[in-house]
Amino acid sequence: MTANSLTDLVGEGHPVLAPSGDLALAGDLLRAAKVGDPEAAAYRDEVLAFIATHADAAHRSCITGHLTGSALVVDSTATHTLLMLHRKLGRWFQPGGHADGDTNLAAVALKEASEETGLTGLRVLPVVIDVDVHTVRPPAEQPHLHLDTRFLVMAPPDAVEEANEESLALRWVTEAELEELLPPVDPGTRRLVARGLAAAADILNPPAP
C-alpha cells in the first residue's frame, strides 16, 4: 500500500500507522495531500512552513501552535458524518486531537476518532484530504494555533457511537443537515465534510476509468 492511494483504508495495527517522532513524516504526508481546494492548499503550505522552522511542532510545548490530526468519520453508506459538540470550545467539530509527539498524523486521527466516538472497527485513509489552520482559545490557556491535518475515517455497518468526556453530544448528519446544528458549523468544517463525503463515495463507487 502506498500513502498516495485514494482507495486503501487501513485499520489499527497496520504498518503504515506505526508511530513516529520524525517531523519529516508529517511533511511527507502534507506534500502528498489530496486537498483539491485552494484554501486548504494554502493552509498546507502554511503548515509546511511552520514545521520547517519549529522542531517541536508536534508537541504542545510549542506555544505558538502545534500539529493536530483530525478524522472526518463517515458511515458505511458514505452519506453521514459523525460530529461532536466539543465540551471546552462549545462548537461542532470532527473528532481530533494533539499529535503529542507522534508525527504519523493518520495514526493520530484514527486514535482520536476511536477515543472520542467509542466506535470500533474504524479504518483510515492514510492520505491527507484537508488541512486547516485556526486559532483556539481554550479556557485557562493562551490562544494558539492548531495546525490541523485531516483524514477520512470510515465506520463499519451498524456502528454504535458513545461519547467520552470531551464532548457534550455526538450526532450523525448529512451535509445538508449541517444547517440544523447550533452553534453554526464553521467554514473549515463544512469544507472538510464536503471533501470527506465525496472521497468516501468514491471509495464505495469508484469513478469509471
Coordinates of C-alpha atoms in Angstrom, one line a residue:
M1 CA 0.0 0.0 0.0
T2 CA 1.2 3.5 -0.7
A3 CA 0.3 6.7 1.0
N4 CA -0.9 8.1 -2.3
S5 CA -3.7 5.6 -2.8
L6 CA -7.2 7.1 -2.6
T7 CA -8.9 3.7 -2.2
D8 CA -6.9 1.8 0.5
L9 CA -8.3 2.0 4.0
V10 CA -6.3 0.6 6.9
G11 CA -7.1 -0.2 10.5
E12 CA -5.3 -0.1 13.8
G13 CA -2.1 -2.1 13.8
H14 CA -1.3 -1.7 10.1
P15 CA 2.4 -0.9 9.5
V16 CA 1.6 2.3 7.7
L17 CA 0.2 3.6 11.0
A18 CA 3.3 2.9 13.0
P19 CA 4.1 5.8 15.4
S20 CA 7.0 8.1 14.5
G21 CA 8.8 11.1 16.1
D22 CA 10.3 12.2 12.8
L23 CA 8.9 15.5 11.7
A24 CA 9.8 14.7 8.1
L25 CA 7.0 12.1 8.1
A26 CA 4.4 14.9 8.7
G27 CA 6.0 16.9 5.9
D28 CA 5.8 14.0 3.5
L29 CA 2.1 13.4 4.4
L30 CA 1.4 17.1 3.7
R31 CA 3.3 17.2 0.5
A32 CA 1.3 14.2 -0.8
A33 CA -2.0 15.7 0.3
K34 CA -5.0 15.4 -2.0
V35 CA -6.7 18.6 -0.8
G36 CA -8.4 19.7 -4.0
D37 CA -9.2 23.2 -2.7
P38 CA -7.1 26.4 -2.9
E39 CA -7.8 27.4 0.7
A40 CA -6.8 24.0 2.0
A41 CA -3.7 24.1 -0.3
A42 CA -2.7 27.5 1.2
Y43 CA -3.1 26.1 4.7
R44 CA -1.0 23.1 3.8
D45 CA 1.8 25.4 2.6
E46 CA 1.5 27.3 5.9
V47 CA 1.9 24.2 8.0
L48 CA 4.9 23.1 5.9
A49 CA 6.5 26.5 6.5
F50 CA 5.7 26.2 10.2
I51 CA 7.3 22.8 10.7
A52 CA 10.3 23.9 8.8
T53 CA 11.1 26.5 11.5
H54 CA 9.7 24.7 14.6
A55 CA 11.4 21.5 15.5
D56 CA 8.9 20.9 18.3
A57 CA 5.8 21.5 16.1
A58 CA 4.4 18.1 17.1
H59 CA 4.4 18.9 20.8
R60 CA 2.2 21.1 22.9
S61 CA 5.3 22.7 24.3
C62 CA 5.4 24.6 21.0
I63 CA 3.4 27.5 22.5
T64 CA 2.7 29.4 19.2
G65 CA 1.0 26.4 17.7
H66 CA 1.2 22.7 17.2
L67 CA 0.2 19.8 15.0
T68 CA -3.1 18.1 15.4
G69 CA -4.7 15.2 13.5
S70 CA -8.5 15.1 12.7
A71 CA -10.8 12.5 11.4
L72 CA -13.9 13.0 9.2
V73 CA -15.8 9.9 10.4
V74 CA -18.2 8.7 7.7
D75 CA -20.7 5.9 7.9
S76 CA -20.6 2.8 5.7
T77 CA -23.0 4.4 3.1
A78 CA -20.9 7.5 2.7
T79 CA -23.9 9.7 3.4
H80 CA -23.5 10.8 7.0
T81 CA -20.6 12.1 9.1
L82 CA -20.3 12.0 12.9
L83 CA -19.7 15.4 14.5
M84 CA -19.1 16.2 18.2
L85 CA -20.2 19.2 20.2
H86 CA -16.8 20.0 21.9
R87 CA -17.1 20.5 25.6
K88 CA -14.3 23.0 26.0
L89 CA -14.9 25.0 22.8
G90 CA -18.7 24.8 22.6
R91 CA -18.7 24.2 18.9
W92 CA -19.4 21.3 16.5
F93 CA -16.2 19.7 15.1
Q94 CA -14.9 16.5 13.7
P95 CA -13.0 14.2 16.2
G96 CA -9.4 15.1 16.5
G97 CA -6.6 16.0 18.9
H98 CA -3.0 16.8 19.5
A99 CA -0.1 14.9 17.9
D100 CA 1.7 14.8 21.2
G101 CA 5.0 13.9 19.5
D102 CA 3.6 11.4 17.0
T103 CA 4.2 12.7 13.5
N104 CA 2.2 9.9 11.9
L105 CA -0.8 12.1 11.8
A106 CA -3.0 9.5 10.1
A107 CA -2.5 7.3 13.2
V108 CA -3.2 10.3 15.4
A109 CA -6.5 10.9 13.6
L110 CA -7.6 7.3 13.8
K111 CA -6.7 7.1 17.5
E112 CA -8.7 10.3 18.3
A113 CA -11.7 9.1 16.3
S114 CA -11.8 5.8 18.2
E115 CA -11.4 7.5 21.6
E116 CA -13.8 10.4 21.0
T117 CA -16.6 8.4 19.3
G118 CA -16.4 5.0 21.0
L119 CA -16.6 3.4 17.6
T120 CA -14.8 0.1 16.9
G121 CA -13.6 -1.3 13.6
L122 CA -12.7 2.1 12.2
R123 CA -10.4 2.4 9.2
V124 CA -8.5 5.4 8.0
L125 CA -7.4 6.5 4.5
P126 CA -3.8 7.5 5.2
V127 CA -3.9 10.3 2.7
V128 CA -4.4 13.9 3.8
I129 CA -7.8 15.2 2.4
D130 CA -7.9 18.6 4.0
V131 CA -5.7 21.0 6.0
D132 CA -6.8 23.8 8.2
V133 CA -5.0 26.4 10.5
H134 CA -7.1 28.1 13.1
T135 CA -6.7 29.8 16.5
V136 CA -8.1 28.1 19.5
R137 CA -8.8 29.8 22.8
P138 CA -9.4 27.0 25.4
P139 CA -10.2 28.1 29.0
A140 CA -7.1 28.8 31.1
E141 CA -4.8 28.6 28.1
Q142 CA -3.3 31.3 25.9
P143 CA -4.7 31.4 22.3
H144 CA -2.6 29.3 20.0
L145 CA -2.7 27.8 16.5
H146 CA -3.9 24.3 15.7
L147 CA -2.2 23.1 12.5
D148 CA -4.8 20.5 11.6
T149 CA -4.1 17.7 9.2
R150 CA -7.3 15.9 8.3
F151 CA -8.1 12.3 7.2
L152 CA -11.1 10.3 6.1
V153 CA -12.1 7.6 8.6
M154 CA -14.9 5.1 7.7
A155 CA -17.1 3.3 10.2
P156 CA -18.3 -0.3 9.7
P157 CA -22.1 -1.0 9.2
D158 CA -24.2 -0.9 12.4
A159 CA -21.6 1.3 14.1
V160 CA -22.8 2.5 17.6
E161 CA -21.2 5.6 18.9
E162 CA -20.5 6.5 22.6
A163 CA -19.3 10.0 23.6
N164 CA -16.5 10.5 26.0
E165 CA -15.8 13.4 28.4
E166 CA -14.5 15.6 25.6
S167 CA -17.9 16.2 24.0
L168 CA -21.4 17.2 25.1
A169 CA -23.1 15.3 22.2
L170 CA -22.4 13.3 19.1
R171 CA -24.6 13.4 16.0
W172 CA -24.6 11.7 12.6
V173 CA -25.5 14.3 9.9
T174 CA -25.7 14.6 6.2
E175 CA -24.1 17.6 4.5
A176 CA -27.5 19.3 4.2
E177 CA -28.2 18.8 7.9
L178 CA -25.2 20.9 8.9
E179 CA -27.6 23.8 8.7
E180 CA -29.5 22.4 11.6
L181 CA -26.6 22.5 14.0
L182 CA -26.2 25.2 16.6
P183 CA -23.9 26.9 17.1
P184 CA -23.3 27.1 13.4
V185 CA -20.6 24.9 11.9
D186 CA -17.5 26.8 10.8
P187 CA -16.4 27.1 7.1
G188 CA -13.4 24.8 7.6
T189 CA -15.6 22.0 9.0
R190 CA -18.0 22.5 6.1
R191 CA -15.2 22.2 3.6
L192 CA -13.9 19.0 5.3
V193 CA -17.4 17.4 5.3
A194 CA -17.9 18.1 1.6
R195 CA -14.4 16.7 0.8
G196 CA -14.7 13.7 3.1
L197 CA -18.1 12.6 1.9
A198 CA -17.0 12.9 -1.7
A199 CA -13.9 10.8 -1.0
A200 CA -15.9 8.2 0.8
A201 CA -18.4 8.0 -2.0
D202 CA -15.5 7.5 -4.5
I203 CA -14.2 4.6 -2.4
L204 CA -17.6 2.9 -2.4
N205 CA -18.3 3.6 -6.0
P206 CA -15.0 4.3 -7.8
P207 CA -15.3 6.6 -10.8
A208 CA -15.1 4.9 -14.2
P209 CA -11.6 4.9 -15.6

